[in-house]
Amino acid sequence: MKGLHLCNMKKFLNHRLAVSGAIIILVISVFAISAPLISPYQPDDIAIGQYLLAPSAKHWMGTDILGRDLFSRMAYGARISLIVGLVSVCIAVIQGVFFGAIAGYYGKSVDNIIMRFVDIMLCFPNIFLILALVALLEPNIIIIMVVIGATSWMGIARLVRAEILSLKERDFVKAARACGVSDFKIIIRHLVPNAMAPVIVSATLGVAGAILLESSLSFLGIGVQPPTPSWGNILMDAKLSLGIAWWMTLFPGAAIFITVLGYNLLGEGLRDLLLLRK
Amino acid sequence: MLTLFLRRLFMLIPLLIGISLISFLVIHCAPGKPTDMQLQLNQKVSLQVRERLEKLYGLDKPLMTQYVMWVKRLIRLDFGNSFIDNRPVIDKIKERIPITLTINILSLMLILIIAVPIGVLSAVYQESLFDRAMTVFVFIGFAMPTFWLALLLMKFFSVTLQLLPVSGITSIDFENYSFMGKVIDYSRHLFLPIIISAFTGLAGLSRYMRTSMIHVLQQDYIRTAKAKGLTMAKVYFYHALKNALLPVITILGMSIPGLIAGSVIAESIFAIPGMGKLYYDAVMSRDYAVIMAILVIGAFLTLMGNLLADLAYFIADPRIRVGPCE
């Protein structure tokens, strides 16, 4: 796992799943980053009298129930979806690697306590816990990211623990210990980097899951709060105009679907490249 | 096997304590007090009234005492009264649970009936057109936001074709229907919610089934079965399927929290008065008693699901059932 060598890059580029996923993610990311440049209107500009206009040259994706330009809202919404997805997975990875590494390295009662805690957390249907936490703490983007991260680290912890359980018996770890390297350094420098392959795969798939969760929450009205646009809360508005404005339902849903698909494809591709072909 | 099962039961105790502790802490560490909802409505509430109300709910005691009190009542299935309409929480849940269970059990059956054959056929005819089409379907299934699918199906079946009702669980004149009419009315209302709850699970399970079946098909005993001239149908659906289904049992157990979680979304979209909708409404109105009760019950159902799956595994796998040879 020492960097992406040129030949690894070649392998990656030859993997159709991984490449198509990466391209989708790239396109959506560019769409999100360039939101202020490409959107013709402000996302919360209300045009009086121009409610629910069908897509046209003036409004590429039509307008919503308040007369806001849907394309601009989609572009700004992409930022929210991607940021929430990436940041909450980062939180989950940090937490999962931390608990998994400690459990795997120290074993015995430390392991027992951490893994029982993982079991307990896995008993809660995730949306239940997230809904309760977000609603009670007041729904804003930061809280949503922290809560999604704090409720989705368990799988990563299990993966890291399993990797480290087998890694710590290897000679290079014994050698490091014999040289008097501290536990902390052994974990950070020698064990965790070698246990990252399954974490990378799981994190990529996790971004997809986090984007789905955020949009579900926003759709239920407990996620990103209007007027800040998010693909999920645009769909919440779409529910009100279901029979009359197809563009309100089609575009945000398709955007979520394609983004999640992109991360899933990349994740499956990376699983193939990093884990199965070893 | 019995000792194994007893040990498994024993393991549940710390999990149950953990579940109750987390459900309790989630609610009590949140800012704001449960009584705020009742007090905010009336600005003129005096300090005495506030204190009396807090005493009524035991909010003036230390956290640990409150937890012990709550657990004691929990064991007697007394979840307290709803803060919104003052009805016992357990009654509200009792009304709702059959609907949610019906939807989830039916969609679980639907998942099994469809996913198992798909998985078997994709494994047997690996890399065929069918297998490739199913792989595409799996990716679609994983990426599809269920609430979007729900909106699309709702638009198509209920708005455009006007075939199915948009929401609710019964029609307005439900009382006047004959028995068959009632059954048909229920199924018309539940058709879309069941499809929605089944969709993601369908993709997942057919993929697991495929992987598990491919693994089994590489075993020696399958070659033997083929060599002794059994029909292919018998080899695949009798000899191979039996072993390939074993890991699926565990996966089914693990999919239960997902199904329960999905019912929140499906039920709030279709306005179905089940547990998920009850939970959503409770969260929106900060009805602490209901939130805590459903958190505990949801986690408990998951635990029971996993236990049942393990039990089924013990029974289905002769290596565990009979135990190692002495």
PDB file of N, CA, C and O in Angstrom, chain A residues 117 119-121 123-128 131-132 135-137 212 215-216 219-220 222 235 239 242-243 249-250 253-254 256-257 260-261 264-265 268, chain B residues 15 18-19 22-23 27 30-31 139-140 142-145 147-148 151 154-155 159 257 260-261 264-265 268-269 279-280 283-284 286 294-295 299 302-303:
ATOM      1  N   PHE A 117     -19.699  -2.806  22.711  1.00  0.00           N
ATOM      2  CA  PHE A 117     -20.280  -1.500  22.412  1.00  0.00           C
ATOM      3  C   PHE A 117     -20.671  -1.435  20.927  1.00  0.00           C
ATOM      4  O   PHE A 117     -21.753  -0.945  20.570  1.00  0.00           O
ATOM      5  N   ASP A 119     -21.507  -4.010  19.099  1.00  0.00           N
ATOM      6  CA  ASP A 119     -22.713  -4.841  18.967  1.00  0.00           C
ATOM      7  C   ASP A 119     -23.960  -4.067  19.363  1.00  0.00           C
ATOM      8  O   ASP A 119     -24.992  -4.138  18.692  1.00  0.00           O
ATOM      9  N   ILE A 120     -23.844  -3.320  20.467  1.00  0.00           N
ATOM     10  CA  ILE A 120     -25.005  -2.569  20.943  1.00  0.00           C
ATOM     11  C   ILE A 120     -25.416  -1.515  19.927  1.00  0.00           C
ATOM     12  O   ILE A 120     -26.577  -1.376  19.581  1.00  0.00           O
ATOM     13  N   MET A 121     -24.411  -0.790  19.407  1.00  0.00           N
ATOM     14  CA  MET A 121     -24.721   0.265  18.437  1.00  0.00           C
ATOM     15  C   MET A 121     -25.363  -0.318  17.178  1.00  0.00           C
ATOM     16  O   MET A 121     -26.212   0.316  16.554  1.00  0.00           O
ATOM     17  N   CYS A 123     -27.390  -2.693  17.021  1.00  0.00           N
ATOM     18  CA  CYS A 123     -28.775  -3.111  17.254  1.00  0.00           C
ATOM     19  C   CYS A 123     -29.775  -2.019  16.870  1.00  0.00           C
ATOM     20  O   CYS A 123     -30.916  -2.308  16.564  1.00  0.00           O
ATOM     21  N   PHE A 124     -29.338  -0.758  16.951  1.00  0.00           N
ATOM     22  CA  PHE A 124     -30.269   0.316  16.661  1.00  0.00           C
ATOM     23  C   PHE A 124     -30.415   0.488  15.154  1.00  0.00           C
ATOM     24  O   PHE A 124     -29.416   0.691  14.464  1.00  0.00           O
ATOM     25  N   PRO A 125     -31.652   0.412  14.649  1.00  0.00           N
ATOM     26  CA  PRO A 125     -31.846   0.738  13.234  1.00  0.00           C
ATOM     27  C   PRO A 125     -31.328   2.157  13.016  1.00  0.00           C
ATOM     28  O   PRO A 125     -31.740   3.067  13.739  1.00  0.00           O
ATOM     29  N   ASN A 126     -30.361   2.348  12.060  1.00  0.00           N
ATOM     30  CA  ASN A 126     -29.612   3.601  12.026  1.00  0.00           C
ATOM     31  C   ASN A 126     -30.486   4.841  11.917  1.00  0.00           C
ATOM     32  O   ASN A 126     -30.253   5.821  12.599  1.00  0.00           O
ATOM     33  N   ILE A 127     -31.524   4.787  11.083  1.00  0.00           N
ATOM     34  CA  ILE A 127     -32.354   5.986  10.911  1.00  0.00           C
ATOM     35  C   ILE A 127     -33.019   6.389  12.230  1.00  0.00           C
ATOM     36  O   ILE A 127     -33.162   7.566  12.530  1.00  0.00           O
ATOM     37  N   PHE A 128     -33.397   5.403  13.052  1.00  0.00           N
ATOM     38  CA  PHE A 128     -34.042   5.697  14.338  1.00  0.00           C
ATOM     39  C   PHE A 128     -33.133   6.582  15.191  1.00  0.00           C
ATOM     40  O   PHE A 128     -33.524   7.640  15.669  1.00  0.00           O
ATOM     41  N   LEU A 131     -32.425  10.043  13.492  1.00  0.00           N
ATOM     42  CA  LEU A 131     -33.593  10.933  13.583  1.00  0.00           C
ATOM     43  C   LEU A 131     -33.691  11.531  14.980  1.00  0.00           C
ATOM     44  O   LEU A 131     -33.844  12.742  15.143  1.00  0.00           O
ATOM     45  N   ALA A 132     -33.584  10.667  15.996  1.00  0.00           N
ATOM     46  CA  ALA A 132     -33.732  11.151  17.367  1.00  0.00           C
ATOM     47  C   ALA A 132     -32.658  12.182  17.679  1.00  0.00           C
ATOM     48  O   ALA A 132     -32.956  13.271  18.156  1.00  0.00           O
ATOM     49  N   ALA A 135     -32.976  15.510  15.540  1.00  0.00           N
ATOM     50  CA  ALA A 135     -34.138  16.322  15.902  1.00  0.00           C
ATOM     51  C   ALA A 135     -33.955  16.940  17.285  1.00  0.00           C
ATOM     52  O   ALA A 135     -34.320  18.088  17.510  1.00  0.00           O
ATOM     53  N   LEU A 136     -33.357  16.173  18.200  1.00  0.00           N
ATOM     54  CA  LEU A 136     -33.221  16.701  19.561  1.00  0.00           C
ATOM     55  C   LEU A 136     -32.135  17.757  19.645  1.00  0.00           C
ATOM     56  O   LEU A 136     -32.223  18.689  20.425  1.00  0.00           O
ATOM     57  N   LEU A 137     -31.075  17.599  18.806  1.00  0.00           N
ATOM     58  CA  LEU A 137     -29.966  18.541  18.885  1.00  0.00           C
ATOM     59  C   LEU A 137     -30.167  19.751  17.983  1.00  0.00           C
ATOM     60  O   LEU A 137     -29.319  20.599  17.912  1.00  0.00           O
ATOM     61  N   LEU A 212     -27.043   8.993   0.833  1.00  0.00           N
ATOM     62  CA  LEU A 212     -28.423   8.496   0.885  1.00  0.00           C
ATOM     63  C   LEU A 212     -29.094   8.882   2.207  1.00  0.00           C
ATOM     64  O   LEU A 212     -30.244   9.323   2.219  1.00  0.00           O
ATOM     65  N   SER A 215     -29.906  12.616   2.349  1.00  0.00           N
ATOM     66  CA  SER A 215     -31.048  13.006   1.523  1.00  0.00           C
ATOM     67  C   SER A 215     -32.347  12.464   2.109  1.00  0.00           C
ATOM     68  O   SER A 215     -33.382  13.126   2.033  1.00  0.00           O
ATOM     69  N   SER A 216     -32.288  11.260   2.718  1.00  0.00           N
ATOM     70  CA  SER A 216     -33.512  10.755   3.375  1.00  0.00           C
ATOM     71  C   SER A 216     -33.926  11.678   4.506  1.00  0.00           C
ATOM     72  O   SER A 216     -35.106  12.009   4.652  1.00  0.00           O
ATOM     73  N   PHE A 219     -35.292  14.827   3.149  1.00  0.00           N
ATOM     74  CA  PHE A 219     -36.607  14.551   2.568  1.00  0.00           C
ATOM     75  C   PHE A 219     -37.666  14.489   3.668  1.00  0.00           C
ATOM     76  O   PHE A 219     -38.790  14.939   3.481  1.00  0.00           O
ATOM     77  N   LEU A 220     -37.294  13.915   4.812  1.00  0.00           N
ATOM     78  CA  LEU A 220     -38.243  13.816   5.925  1.00  0.00           C
ATOM     79  C   LEU A 220     -38.390  15.146   6.663  1.00  0.00           C
ATOM     80  O   LEU A 220     -39.190  15.268   7.580  1.00  0.00           O
ATOM     81  N   ILE A 222     -35.986  16.605   8.421  1.00  0.00           N
ATOM     82  CA  ILE A 222     -35.177  16.671   9.642  1.00  0.00           C
ATOM     83  C   ILE A 222     -33.710  16.855   9.284  1.00  0.00           C
ATOM     84  O   ILE A 222     -32.849  16.853  10.137  1.00  0.00           O
ATOM     85  N   LEU A 235     -36.575  17.360  -3.002  1.00  0.00           N
ATOM     86  CA  LEU A 235     -37.545  16.285  -3.222  1.00  0.00           C
ATOM     87  C   LEU A 235     -38.733  16.397  -2.260  1.00  0.00           C
ATOM     88  O   LEU A 235     -39.846  15.985  -2.593  1.00  0.00           O
ATOM     89  N   LYS A 239     -42.735  16.537  -3.507  1.00  0.00           N
ATOM     90  CA  LYS A 239     -43.869  15.705  -3.109  1.00  0.00           C
ATOM     91  C   LYS A 239     -45.170  16.504  -3.194  1.00  0.00           C
ATOM     92  O   LYS A 239     -46.225  15.977  -3.516  1.00  0.00           O
ATOM     93  N   LEU A 242     -46.414  16.698  -6.976  1.00  0.00           N
ATOM     94  CA  LEU A 242     -46.112  15.428  -7.628  1.00  0.00           C
ATOM     95  C   LEU A 242     -46.803  15.280  -8.982  1.00  0.00           C
ATOM     96  O   LEU A 242     -46.200  14.851  -9.946  1.00  0.00           O
ATOM     97  N   GLY A 243     -48.077  15.641  -9.052  1.00  0.00           N
ATOM     98  CA  GLY A 243     -48.814  15.396 -10.285  1.00  0.00           C
ATOM     99  C   GLY A 243     -48.546  16.433 -11.356  1.00  0.00           C
ATOM    100  O   GLY A 243     -48.812  16.191 -12.536  1.00  0.00           O
ATOM    101  N   THR A 249     -39.384  16.261  -9.384  1.00  0.00           N
ATOM    102  CA  THR A 249     -39.100  14.921  -8.882  1.00  0.00           C
ATOM    103  C   THR A 249     -37.913  14.311  -9.599  1.00  0.00           C
ATOM    104  O   THR A 249     -37.067  13.665  -8.991  1.00  0.00           O
ATOM    105  N   LEU A 250     -37.869  14.513 -10.919  1.00  0.00           N
ATOM    106  CA  LEU A 250     -36.876  13.795 -11.735  1.00  0.00           C
ATOM    107  C   LEU A 250     -35.444  14.206 -11.409  1.00  0.00           C
ATOM    108  O   LEU A 250     -34.607  13.361 -11.081  1.00  0.00           O
ATOM    109  N   GLY A 253     -33.822  13.506  -7.690  1.00  0.00           N
ATOM    110  CA  GLY A 253     -33.747  12.059  -7.459  1.00  0.00           C
ATOM    111  C   GLY A 253     -32.670  11.426  -8.309  1.00  0.00           C
ATOM    112  O   GLY A 253     -31.844  10.637  -7.835  1.00  0.00           O
ATOM    113  N   ALA A 254     -32.653  11.828  -9.597  1.00  0.00           N
ATOM    114  CA  ALA A 254     -31.654  11.262 -10.498  1.00  0.00           C
ATOM    115  C   ALA A 254     -30.251  11.656 -10.051  1.00  0.00           C
ATOM    116  O   ALA A 254     -29.311  10.855 -10.135  1.00  0.00           O
ATOM    117  N   ILE A 256     -29.189  12.222  -6.953  1.00  0.00           N
ATOM    118  CA  ILE A 256     -28.800  11.376  -5.817  1.00  0.00           C
ATOM    119  C   ILE A 256     -28.428   9.994  -6.332  1.00  0.00           C
ATOM    120  O   ILE A 256     -27.382   9.440  -5.982  1.00  0.00           O
ATOM    121  N   PHE A 257     -29.295   9.448  -7.181  1.00  0.00           N
ATOM    122  CA  PHE A 257     -29.081   8.098  -7.710  1.00  0.00           C
ATOM    123  C   PHE A 257     -27.723   7.990  -8.399  1.00  0.00           C
ATOM    124  O   PHE A 257     -26.930   7.091  -8.126  1.00  0.00           O
ATOM    125  N   VAL A 260     -24.698   8.368  -5.878  1.00  0.00           N
ATOM    126  CA  VAL A 260     -24.545   7.166  -5.059  1.00  0.00           C
ATOM    127  C   VAL A 260     -24.014   6.017  -5.908  1.00  0.00           C
ATOM    128  O   VAL A 260     -23.122   5.267  -5.497  1.00  0.00           O
ATOM    129  N   LEU A 261     -24.544   5.917  -7.123  1.00  0.00           N
ATOM    130  CA  LEU A 261     -24.071   4.876  -8.045  1.00  0.00           C
ATOM    131  C   LEU A 261     -22.574   5.031  -8.294  1.00  0.00           C
ATOM    132  O   LEU A 261     -21.814   4.058  -8.280  1.00  0.00           O
ATOM    133  N   ASN A 264     -20.644   3.815  -5.340  1.00  0.00           N
ATOM    134  CA  ASN A 264     -20.743   2.356  -5.237  1.00  0.00           C
ATOM    135  C   ASN A 264     -19.859   1.672  -6.270  1.00  0.00           C
ATOM    136  O   ASN A 264     -19.186   0.681  -5.976  1.00  0.00           O
ATOM    137  N   LEU A 265     -19.880   2.202  -7.508  1.00  0.00           N
ATOM    138  CA  LEU A 265     -19.056   1.600  -8.570  1.00  0.00           C
ATOM    139  C   LEU A 265     -17.584   1.691  -8.202  1.00  0.00           C
ATOM    140  O   LEU A 265     -16.840   0.717  -8.285  1.00  0.00           O
ATOM    141  N   GLU A 268     -16.821  -0.766  -5.348  1.00  0.00           N
ATOM    142  CA  GLU A 268     -16.737  -2.164  -5.783  1.00  0.00           C
ATOM    143  C   GLU A 268     -15.468  -2.390  -6.597  1.00  0.00           C
ATOM    144  O   GLU A 268     -14.818  -3.424  -6.483  1.00  0.00           O
TER     145      GLU A 268
ATOM    146  N   LEU B  15     -26.006  -6.762  26.283  1.00  0.00           N
ATOM    147  CA  LEU B  15     -26.518  -6.000  25.143  1.00  0.00           C
ATOM    148  C   LEU B  15     -27.804  -5.266  25.513  1.00  0.00           C
ATOM    149  O   LEU B  15     -27.981  -4.092  25.175  1.00  0.00           O
ATOM    150  N   GLY B  18     -27.006  -2.341  27.624  1.00  0.00           N
ATOM    151  CA  GLY B  18     -26.419  -1.295  26.787  1.00  0.00           C
ATOM    152  C   GLY B  18     -27.471  -0.561  25.988  1.00  0.00           C
ATOM    153  O   GLY B  18     -27.466   0.672  25.900  1.00  0.00           O
ATOM    154  N   ILE B  19     -28.388  -1.324  25.389  1.00  0.00           N
ATOM    155  CA  ILE B  19     -29.436  -0.708  24.581  1.00  0.00           C
ATOM    156  C   ILE B  19     -30.260   0.257  25.415  1.00  0.00           C
ATOM    157  O   ILE B  19     -30.500   1.406  25.017  1.00  0.00           O
ATOM    158  N   ILE B  22     -28.205   3.418  26.306  1.00  0.00           N
ATOM    159  CA  ILE B  22     -28.012   4.368  25.207  1.00  0.00           C
ATOM    160  C   ILE B  22     -29.318   5.084  24.882  1.00  0.00           C
ATOM    161  O   ILE B  22     -29.351   6.309  24.736  1.00  0.00           O
ATOM    162  N   SER B  23     -30.420   4.337  24.802  1.00  0.00           N
ATOM    163  CA  SER B  23     -31.709   4.981  24.513  1.00  0.00           C
ATOM    164  C   SER B  23     -31.992   6.051  25.543  1.00  0.00           C
ATOM    165  O   SER B  23     -32.483   7.136  25.231  1.00  0.00           O
ATOM    166  N   ILE B  27     -31.747  10.569  24.934  1.00  0.00           N
ATOM    167  CA  ILE B  27     -32.820  11.514  25.207  1.00  0.00           C
ATOM    168  C   ILE B  27     -32.413  12.521  26.281  1.00  0.00           C
ATOM    169  O   ILE B  27     -32.667  13.714  26.164  1.00  0.00           O
ATOM    170  N   ALA B  30     -29.769  15.359  25.536  1.00  0.00           N
ATOM    171  CA  ALA B  30     -30.148  16.384  24.574  1.00  0.00           C
ATOM    172  C   ALA B  30     -30.540  17.648  25.320  1.00  0.00           C
ATOM    173  O   ALA B  30     -31.073  17.585  26.429  1.00  0.00           O
ATOM    174  N   PRO B  31     -30.223  18.806  24.722  1.00  0.00           N
ATOM    175  CA  PRO B  31     -30.605  20.052  25.377  1.00  0.00           C
ATOM    176  C   PRO B  31     -32.123  20.190  25.435  1.00  0.00           C
ATOM    177  O   PRO B  31     -32.838  19.607  24.631  1.00  0.00           O
ATOM    178  N   PHE B 139     -26.760  -3.023  -8.819  1.00  0.00           N
ATOM    179  CA  PHE B 139     -26.190  -1.676  -8.659  1.00  0.00           C
ATOM    180  C   PHE B 139     -27.297  -0.626  -8.593  1.00  0.00           C
ATOM    181  O   PHE B 139     -27.217   0.312  -7.809  1.00  0.00           O
ATOM    182  N   ILE B 140     -28.319  -0.806  -9.430  1.00  0.00           N
ATOM    183  CA  ILE B 140     -29.446   0.133  -9.379  1.00  0.00           C
ATOM    184  C   ILE B 140     -30.107   0.071  -8.009  1.00  0.00           C
ATOM    185  O   ILE B 140     -30.403   1.081  -7.386  1.00  0.00           O
ATOM    186  N   PHE B 142     -28.908  -0.765  -5.125  1.00  0.00           N
ATOM    187  CA  PHE B 142     -28.120  -0.176  -4.045  1.00  0.00           C
ATOM    188  C   PHE B 142     -28.108   1.342  -4.125  1.00  0.00           C
ATOM    189  O   PHE B 142     -27.984   2.020  -3.108  1.00  0.00           O
ATOM    190  N   ALA B 143     -28.186   1.891  -5.326  1.00  0.00           N
ATOM    191  CA  ALA B 143     -28.039   3.339  -5.465  1.00  0.00           C
ATOM    192  C   ALA B 143     -29.377   4.060  -5.399  1.00  0.00           C
ATOM    193  O   ALA B 143     -29.415   5.273  -5.237  1.00  0.00           O
ATOM    194  N   MET B 144     -30.485   3.325  -5.517  1.00  0.00           N
ATOM    195  CA  MET B 144     -31.794   3.970  -5.597  1.00  0.00           C
ATOM    196  C   MET B 144     -32.214   4.521  -4.235  1.00  0.00           C
ATOM    197  O   MET B 144     -32.305   3.774  -3.276  1.00  0.00           O
ATOM    198  N   PRO B 145     -32.444   5.834  -4.139  1.00  0.00           N
ATOM    199  CA  PRO B 145     -33.011   6.338  -2.889  1.00  0.00           C
ATOM    200  C   PRO B 145     -34.459   5.849  -2.795  1.00  0.00           C
ATOM    201  O   PRO B 145     -35.243   6.116  -3.701  1.00  0.00           O
ATOM    202  N   PHE B 147     -36.977   6.707  -1.126  1.00  0.00           N
ATOM    203  CA  PHE B 147     -38.061   7.691  -1.130  1.00  0.00           C
ATOM    204  C   PHE B 147     -38.302   8.253  -2.523  1.00  0.00           C
ATOM    205  O   PHE B 147     -39.419   8.602  -2.877  1.00  0.00           O
ATOM    206  N   TRP B 148     -37.246   8.278  -3.349  1.00  0.00           N
ATOM    207  CA  TRP B 148     -37.442   8.733  -4.732  1.00  0.00           C
ATOM    208  C   TRP B 148     -38.228   7.686  -5.511  1.00  0.00           C
ATOM    209  O   TRP B 148     -39.184   8.010  -6.228  1.00  0.00           O
ATOM    210  N   LEU B 151     -41.753   8.016  -4.676  1.00  0.00           N
ATOM    211  CA  LEU B 151     -42.418   9.128  -5.363  1.00  0.00           C
ATOM    212  C   LEU B 151     -42.715   8.763  -6.817  1.00  0.00           C
ATOM    213  O   LEU B 151     -43.805   9.034  -7.327  1.00  0.00           O
ATOM    214  N   MET B 154     -45.489   6.230  -6.962  1.00  0.00           N
ATOM    215  CA  MET B 154     -46.721   6.912  -6.570  1.00  0.00           C
ATOM    216  C   MET B 154     -47.267   7.720  -7.742  1.00  0.00           C
ATOM    217  O   MET B 154     -48.453   7.681  -8.043  1.00  0.00           O
ATOM    218  N   LYS B 155     -46.345   8.441  -8.409  1.00  0.00           N
ATOM    219  CA  LYS B 155     -46.736   9.255  -9.552  1.00  0.00           C
ATOM    220  C   LYS B 155     -47.314   8.363 -10.641  1.00  0.00           C
ATOM    221  O   LYS B 155     -48.362   8.653 -11.214  1.00  0.00           O
ATOM    222  N   VAL B 159     -51.104   8.600  -9.649  1.00  0.00           N
ATOM    223  CA  VAL B 159     -51.504   9.856 -10.278  1.00  0.00           C
ATOM    224  C   VAL B 159     -51.786   9.656 -11.763  1.00  0.00           C
ATOM    225  O   VAL B 159     -52.853   9.991 -12.252  1.00  0.00           O
ATOM    226  N   PRO B 257     -32.601  -4.645  11.049  1.00  0.00           N
ATOM    227  CA  PRO B 257     -32.593  -3.213  11.376  1.00  0.00           C
ATOM    228  C   PRO B 257     -32.851  -2.345  10.147  1.00  0.00           C
ATOM    229  O   PRO B 257     -33.539  -1.329  10.242  1.00  0.00           O
ATOM    230  N   ILE B 260     -36.585  -2.294   9.496  1.00  0.00           N
ATOM    231  CA  ILE B 260     -37.293  -1.453  10.468  1.00  0.00           C
ATOM    232  C   ILE B 260     -37.031   0.020  10.167  1.00  0.00           C
ATOM    233  O   ILE B 260     -37.932   0.849  10.168  1.00  0.00           O
ATOM    234  N   ALA B 261     -35.761   0.342   9.863  1.00  0.00           N
ATOM    235  CA  ALA B 261     -35.417   1.727   9.553  1.00  0.00           C
ATOM    236  C   ALA B 261     -36.170   2.181   8.306  1.00  0.00           C
ATOM    237  O   ALA B 261     -36.672   3.299   8.249  1.00  0.00           O
ATOM    238  N   VAL B 264     -39.699   3.723   8.525  1.00  0.00           N
ATOM    239  CA  VAL B 264     -39.903   5.143   8.850  1.00  0.00           C
ATOM    240  C   VAL B 264     -40.169   5.922   7.566  1.00  0.00           C
ATOM    241  O   VAL B 264     -41.116   6.703   7.472  1.00  0.00           O
ATOM    242  N   ILE B 265     -39.328   5.655   6.549  1.00  0.00           N
ATOM    243  CA  ILE B 265     -39.453   6.401   5.298  1.00  0.00           C
ATOM    244  C   ILE B 265     -40.718   5.997   4.554  1.00  0.00           C
ATOM    245  O   ILE B 265     -41.540   6.846   4.193  1.00  0.00           O
ATOM    246  N   SER B 268     -43.893   7.181   6.337  1.00  0.00           N
ATOM    247  CA  SER B 268     -44.220   8.613   6.314  1.00  0.00           C
ATOM    248  C   SER B 268     -44.582   9.082   4.915  1.00  0.00           C
ATOM    249  O   SER B 268     -45.392   9.984   4.785  1.00  0.00           O
ATOM    250  N   ILE B 269     -44.022   8.454   3.861  1.00  0.00           N
ATOM    251  CA  ILE B 269     -44.410   8.867   2.514  1.00  0.00           C
ATOM    252  C   ILE B 269     -45.856   8.474   2.232  1.00  0.00           C
ATOM    253  O   ILE B 269     -46.640   9.274   1.729  1.00  0.00           O
ATOM    254  N   TYR B 279     -43.063   6.935  15.119  1.00  0.00           N
ATOM    255  CA  TYR B 279     -41.746   7.404  15.539  1.00  0.00           C
ATOM    256  C   TYR B 279     -41.448   8.772  14.935  1.00  0.00           C
ATOM    257  O   TYR B 279     -40.982   9.683  15.612  1.00  0.00           O
ATOM    258  N   TYR B 280     -41.728   8.889  13.639  1.00  0.00           N
ATOM    259  CA  TYR B 280     -41.478  10.151  12.938  1.00  0.00           C
ATOM    260  C   TYR B 280     -42.264  11.287  13.601  1.00  0.00           C
ATOM    261  O   TYR B 280     -41.713  12.348  13.902  1.00  0.00           O
ATOM    262  N   VAL B 283     -40.763  12.177  16.933  1.00  0.00           N
ATOM    263  CA  VAL B 283     -39.536  12.955  16.815  1.00  0.00           C
ATOM    264  C   VAL B 283     -39.878  14.406  16.480  1.00  0.00           C
ATOM    265  O   VAL B 283     -39.329  15.341  17.055  1.00  0.00           O
ATOM    266  N   MET B 284     -40.813  14.590  15.554  1.00  0.00           N
ATOM    267  CA  MET B 284     -41.174  15.941  15.146  1.00  0.00           C
ATOM    268  C   MET B 284     -41.778  16.730  16.298  1.00  0.00           C
ATOM    269  O   MET B 284     -41.607  17.948  16.384  1.00  0.00           O
ATOM    270  N   ARG B 286     -41.192  16.021  19.527  1.00  0.00           N
ATOM    271  CA  ARG B 286     -40.360  15.804  20.718  1.00  0.00           C
ATOM    272  C   ARG B 286     -41.100  15.062  21.816  1.00  0.00           C
ATOM    273  O   ARG B 286     -41.049  15.430  22.985  1.00  0.00           O
ATOM    274  N   ILE B 294     -39.758   3.495  21.434  1.00  0.00           N
ATOM    275  CA  ILE B 294     -39.560   2.880  20.118  1.00  0.00           C
ATOM    276  C   ILE B 294     -38.090   2.581  19.876  1.00  0.00           C
ATOM    277  O   ILE B 294     -37.756   1.569  19.258  1.00  0.00           O
ATOM    278  N   LEU B 295     -37.188   3.445  20.372  1.00  0.00           N
ATOM    279  CA  LEU B 295     -35.754   3.138  20.251  1.00  0.00           C
ATOM    280  C   LEU B 295     -35.463   1.778  20.884  1.00  0.00           C
ATOM    281  O   LEU B 295     -34.814   0.917  20.293  1.00  0.00           O
ATOM    282  N   ALA B 299     -34.492  -1.700  18.798  1.00  0.00           N
ATOM    283  CA  ALA B 299     -33.246  -2.413  19.049  1.00  0.00           C
ATOM    284  C   ALA B 299     -33.528  -3.832  19.552  1.00  0.00           C
ATOM    285  O   ALA B 299     -32.849  -4.794  19.185  1.00  0.00           O
ATOM    286  N   THR B 302     -34.429  -6.055  16.705  1.00  0.00           N
ATOM    287  CA  THR B 302     -33.221  -6.416  15.973  1.00  0.00           C
ATOM    288  C   THR B 302     -32.490  -7.553  16.674  1.00  0.00           C
ATOM    289  O   THR B 302     -32.070  -8.536  16.052  1.00  0.00           O
ATOM    290  N   LEU B 303     -32.375  -7.413  18.002  1.00  0.00           N
ATOM    291  CA  LEU B 303     -31.691  -8.421  18.796  1.00  0.00           C
ATOM    292  C   LEU B 303     -32.383  -9.768  18.655  1.00  0.00           C
ATOM    293  O   LEU B 303     -31.744 -10.816  18.448  1.00  0.00           O
TER     294      LEU B 303
END
